[in-house]
Short mmCIF file of C-alpha atoms in Angstrom, two decimals:
data_model
loop_
_atom_site.label_atom_id
_atom_site.label_comp_id
_atom_site.label_asym_id
_atom_site.label_seq_id
_atom_site.Cartn_x
_atom_site.Cartn_y
_atom_site.Cartn_z
CA MET Z 1 5.32 -6.51 14.15
CA GLU Z 2 7.75 -9.28 13.65
CA PRO Z 3 6.83 -11.59 10.71
CA GLN Z 4 7.04 -14.77 13.05
CA LYS Z 5 4.75 -13.06 15.52
CA VAL Z 6 2.25 -12.18 12.57
CA LEU Z 7 2.33 -15.97 11.53
CA ASP Z 8 1.79 -17.20 14.86
CA LEU Z 9 -1.46 -14.99 15.24
CA VAL Z 10 -2.65 -16.14 11.92
CA LYS Z 11 -2.05 -19.78 12.73
CA LEU Z 12 -3.98 -19.22 15.87
CA ASN Z 13 -6.91 -17.70 14.39
CA ASN Z 14 -8.99 -17.26 17.51
CA ASN Z 15 -10.66 -14.16 19.19
CA ASP Z 16 -7.50 -13.04 20.99
CA SER Z 17 -5.13 -13.35 17.92
CA ARG Z 18 -7.78 -11.56 15.49
CA ARG Z 19 -8.01 -8.79 17.96
CA GLU Z 20 -4.31 -8.26 18.07
CA LEU Z 21 -4.08 -8.36 14.37
CA PHE Z 22 -6.94 -5.93 14.05
CA GLU Z 23 -5.12 -3.54 16.54
CA ASN Z 24 -1.68 -3.81 14.79
CA TYR Z 25 -3.06 -3.45 11.26
CA TYR Z 26 -5.88 -1.05 11.56
CA ARG Z 27 -4.34 2.19 11.16
CA ARG Z 28 -2.25 1.37 8.01
CA THR Z 29 -5.18 -0.50 6.40
CA TYR Z 30 -7.46 2.51 7.18
CA ALA Z 31 -4.97 4.98 5.85
CA VAL Z 32 -4.86 3.05 2.43
CA VAL Z 33 -8.68 2.93 2.22
CA PHE Z 34 -8.91 6.62 3.31
CA ASN Z 35 -6.48 7.53 0.54
CA ILE Z 36 -8.51 6.06 -2.03
CA LEU Z 37 -12.05 7.09 -0.76
CA ARG Z 38 -11.32 10.27 1.13
CA SER Z 39 -14.25 9.73 3.35
CA ARG Z 40 -13.72 8.92 6.99
CA GLU Z 41 -17.13 7.09 7.43
CA ASN Z 42 -16.86 5.00 4.20
CA ALA Z 43 -12.92 4.19 4.84
CA GLU Z 44 -14.09 3.13 8.39
CA ASP Z 45 -16.82 0.87 7.06
CA ILE Z 46 -14.61 -0.57 4.24
CA THR Z 47 -11.75 -1.03 6.49
CA GLN Z 48 -13.92 -3.20 8.91
CA ASP Z 49 -15.38 -5.15 6.03
CA ALA Z 50 -11.88 -5.77 4.92
CA PHE Z 51 -10.83 -7.24 8.37
CA ILE Z 52 -14.18 -9.35 8.39
CA LYS Z 53 -13.52 -10.82 4.92
CA ALA Z 54 -9.74 -11.36 5.77
CA PHE Z 55 -10.70 -13.27 8.96
CA GLN Z 56 -13.19 -15.31 7.19
CA ASN Z 57 -10.80 -16.43 4.53
CA LEU Z 58 -7.53 -16.75 6.66
CA HIS Z 59 -7.35 -20.37 5.42
CA GLN Z 60 -6.67 -19.02 1.90
CA LEU Z 61 -3.53 -17.36 2.87
CA ASN Z 62 -0.47 -19.30 2.12
CA ASP Z 63 1.99 -17.25 3.91
CA GLY Z 64 0.60 -16.00 7.31
CA ALA Z 65 3.61 -13.59 7.63
CA LYS Z 66 2.14 -11.68 4.58
CA PHE Z 67 -0.99 -10.83 6.33
CA GLY Z 68 -0.58 -7.11 6.21
CA ALA Z 69 0.01 -7.21 2.51
CA TRP Z 70 -2.85 -9.55 1.96
CA LEU Z 71 -5.19 -7.22 3.81
CA THR Z 72 -3.94 -4.30 1.96
CA VAL Z 73 -5.04 -6.08 -1.29
CA ILE Z 74 -8.59 -6.90 0.24
CA ALA Z 75 -9.10 -3.62 1.65
CA SER Z 76 -7.88 -1.78 -1.55
CA ASN Z 77 -9.97 -3.80 -3.69
CA LEU Z 78 -13.13 -3.36 -1.58
CA ALA Z 79 -12.45 0.49 -1.92
CA ARG Z 80 -11.93 0.24 -5.45
CA ASN Z 81 -15.17 -1.58 -6.01
CA TYR Z 82 -17.10 0.93 -3.91
CA LEU Z 83 -15.60 3.59 -6.28
CA LYS Z 84 -16.83 1.90 -9.35
CA ARG Z 85 -20.06 1.57 -7.82
CA GLU Z 86 -20.32 5.27 -6.95
CA LYS Z 87 -18.61 6.19 -10.05
CA ARG Z 88 -16.21 8.54 -8.46
CA MET Z 89 -12.39 8.50 -7.67
CA ILE Z 90 -11.07 10.86 -5.08
CA LEU Z 91 -7.72 10.73 -3.53
CA THR Z 92 -6.59 12.40 -0.39
CA ASP Z 93 -3.58 13.29 1.89
CA GLU Z 94 -3.05 10.19 4.07
CA LEU Z 95 -0.61 7.44 3.47
CA PRO Z 96 1.21 4.97 5.61
CA VAL Z 97 4.13 6.59 7.38
CA ILE Z 98 7.58 6.03 5.85
CA ASP Z 99 10.48 5.33 8.27
CA THR Z 100 13.49 7.33 6.96
CA GLY Z 101 15.88 5.96 9.70
CA ALA Z 102 17.17 9.48 10.30
CA SER Z 103 18.76 9.75 13.45
CA GLY Z 104 17.91 13.57 14.01
CA ASP Z 105 21.61 14.55 14.43
CA ASP Z 106 21.70 16.51 11.28
CA THR Z 107 18.65 18.81 11.44
CA GLU Z 108 19.02 20.31 8.01
CA ALA Z 109 19.69 17.27 6.32
CA GLU Z 110 16.72 15.53 8.15
CA ALA Z 111 14.61 18.45 6.99
CA LEU Z 112 15.52 18.03 3.46
CA ARG Z 113 14.82 14.25 3.64
CA THR Z 114 11.61 14.89 5.06
CA LEU Z 115 10.63 17.63 2.40
CA GLU Z 116 11.67 15.15 -0.33
CA ILE Z 117 9.70 12.24 1.05
CA GLU Z 118 6.67 14.46 1.49
CA ARG Z 119 6.85 15.29 -2.31
CA VAL Z 120 7.08 11.63 -3.16
CA ARG Z 121 4.17 10.76 -0.85
CA LYS Z 122 2.03 13.83 -2.52
CA ALA Z 123 2.85 12.23 -5.99
CA ILE Z 124 1.82 8.78 -4.85
CA ARG Z 125 -1.43 10.22 -3.73
CA GLU Z 126 -1.97 11.30 -7.30
CA LEU Z 127 -1.88 7.73 -8.61
CA PRO Z 128 -4.95 5.93 -10.07
CA PRO Z 129 -6.18 3.07 -7.53
CA ASP Z 130 -4.73 0.35 -9.55
CA GLN Z 131 -1.16 1.91 -9.76
CA TYR Z 132 -1.43 3.23 -6.22
CA GLN Z 133 -2.11 -0.41 -5.04
CA VAL Z 134 0.93 -1.96 -6.64
CA ILE Z 135 3.14 0.83 -5.29
CA VAL Z 136 2.02 0.39 -1.85
CA LEU Z 137 2.46 -3.37 -2.03
CA GLN Z 138 5.87 -3.09 -3.35
CA TYR Z 139 7.43 -0.12 -1.61
CA TYR Z 140 5.30 -0.29 2.00
CA HIS Z 141 4.89 -4.05 2.21
CA ASP Z 142 8.29 -4.96 0.45
CA LEU Z 143 6.75 -7.47 -1.76
CA LYS Z 144 8.26 -8.74 -5.12
CA VAL Z 145 6.46 -8.66 -8.41
CA GLU Z 146 5.47 -12.27 -8.36
CA GLU Z 147 4.01 -12.02 -4.91
CA ILE Z 148 1.94 -8.81 -5.78
CA ALA Z 149 0.66 -10.84 -8.87
CA GLY Z 150 -0.24 -13.66 -6.58
CA LEU Z 151 -1.89 -11.49 -4.19
CA LEU Z 152 -3.84 -9.52 -6.92
CA LYS Z 153 -4.59 -12.60 -9.10
CA ILE Z 154 -3.05 -10.99 -12.11
CA SER Z 155 -0.11 -11.65 -14.22
CA PRO Z 156 3.42 -10.67 -13.27
CA GLY Z 157 3.45 -8.65 -16.53
CA THR Z 158 0.49 -6.84 -15.58
CA VAL Z 159 2.15 -5.83 -12.28
CA LYS Z 160 5.11 -4.75 -14.16
CA SER Z 161 3.12 -2.61 -16.53
CA ARG Z 162 1.21 -1.01 -13.61
CA LEU Z 163 4.54 -0.27 -11.86
CA PHE Z 164 5.96 1.13 -15.05
CA ARG Z 165 3.07 3.25 -15.73
CA ALA Z 166 3.19 4.75 -11.94
CA ARG Z 167 6.76 5.30 -12.10
CA GLN Z 168 6.24 7.49 -15.36
CA ARG Z 169 3.34 9.20 -13.53
CA LEU Z 170 5.54 9.84 -10.44
CA ALA Z 171 8.39 11.19 -12.57
CA GLY Z 172 5.99 13.65 -14.26
CA TYR Z 173 4.52 14.69 -11.04
CA LEU Z 174 7.93 15.15 -9.53
CA GLU Z 175 9.22 17.02 -12.55
CA LEU Z 176 11.97 14.62 -13.14
CA GLU Z 177 13.25 12.98 -16.31
CA TYR Z 178 11.99 9.55 -16.89
CA GLY Z 179 15.36 7.88 -16.27
CA SER Z 180 15.45 9.26 -12.68
CA ALA Z 181 11.84 8.00 -11.84
CA CYS Z 182 13.22 5.10 -9.63
CA LEU Z 183 11.85 5.33 -6.09
CA SER Z 184 14.76 5.01 -3.50
CA ILE Z 185 12.65 3.47 -0.70
CA GLU Z 186 14.11 0.16 0.37
CA GLY Z 187 12.02 -3.03 -0.50
CA GLY Z 188 10.53 -4.99 -3.21
CA ASP Z 189 11.83 -6.52 -6.47
CA ARG Z 190 12.82 -3.04 -8.45
CA GLU Z 191 13.21 -3.29 -12.10
CA ARG Z 192 16.10 -1.08 -13.31
CA CYS Z 193 15.06 2.24 -14.56
CA PRO Z 194 16.62 3.21 -17.96
CA ASN Z 195 19.46 5.49 -18.06
CA ASN Z 196 18.13 7.36 -21.02
CA LYS Z 197 14.63 8.73 -22.06
CA ASN Z 198 14.45 6.49 -25.11
#
């Protein structure tokens, strides 16, 4: 959905606009929650709770065009809180789909890209929830460090620290040298990865 359309729907904030936002953002929000909880029933409940909380607090959203990222923060925080209450941390196999932009003309190249993306997605699924949260916000919602910090109500330094630790973990999972652990998906305010292992 185009940012201006999202902004218009947020400004309207009536039953029809909320229904349209729900229909457009339910799947991706559910995928984020399900990735943390690995329980369909609980993920459905938390996702619905996230929408209710978001719609009740739309007046707090400064930039309506960022509704999707804001909703992701609400949903992932609710899921993390649920895990703290349950004292368990289970991750699963579902993530929002990454659009590679592949045309399909080169079948072999497309297959290789798909395999590599699946490797990255599998590695992301292994991240702790706090690191998973910032990675999703940066790479799936195209947010800068300062925007993530504002949404999570933490310092930019904390965001950078979580991203740094996430990239280190991803490098380990993907069996790459640390200097190669820069994700190549477009979006966000990327810090440069060092060219050496020091």
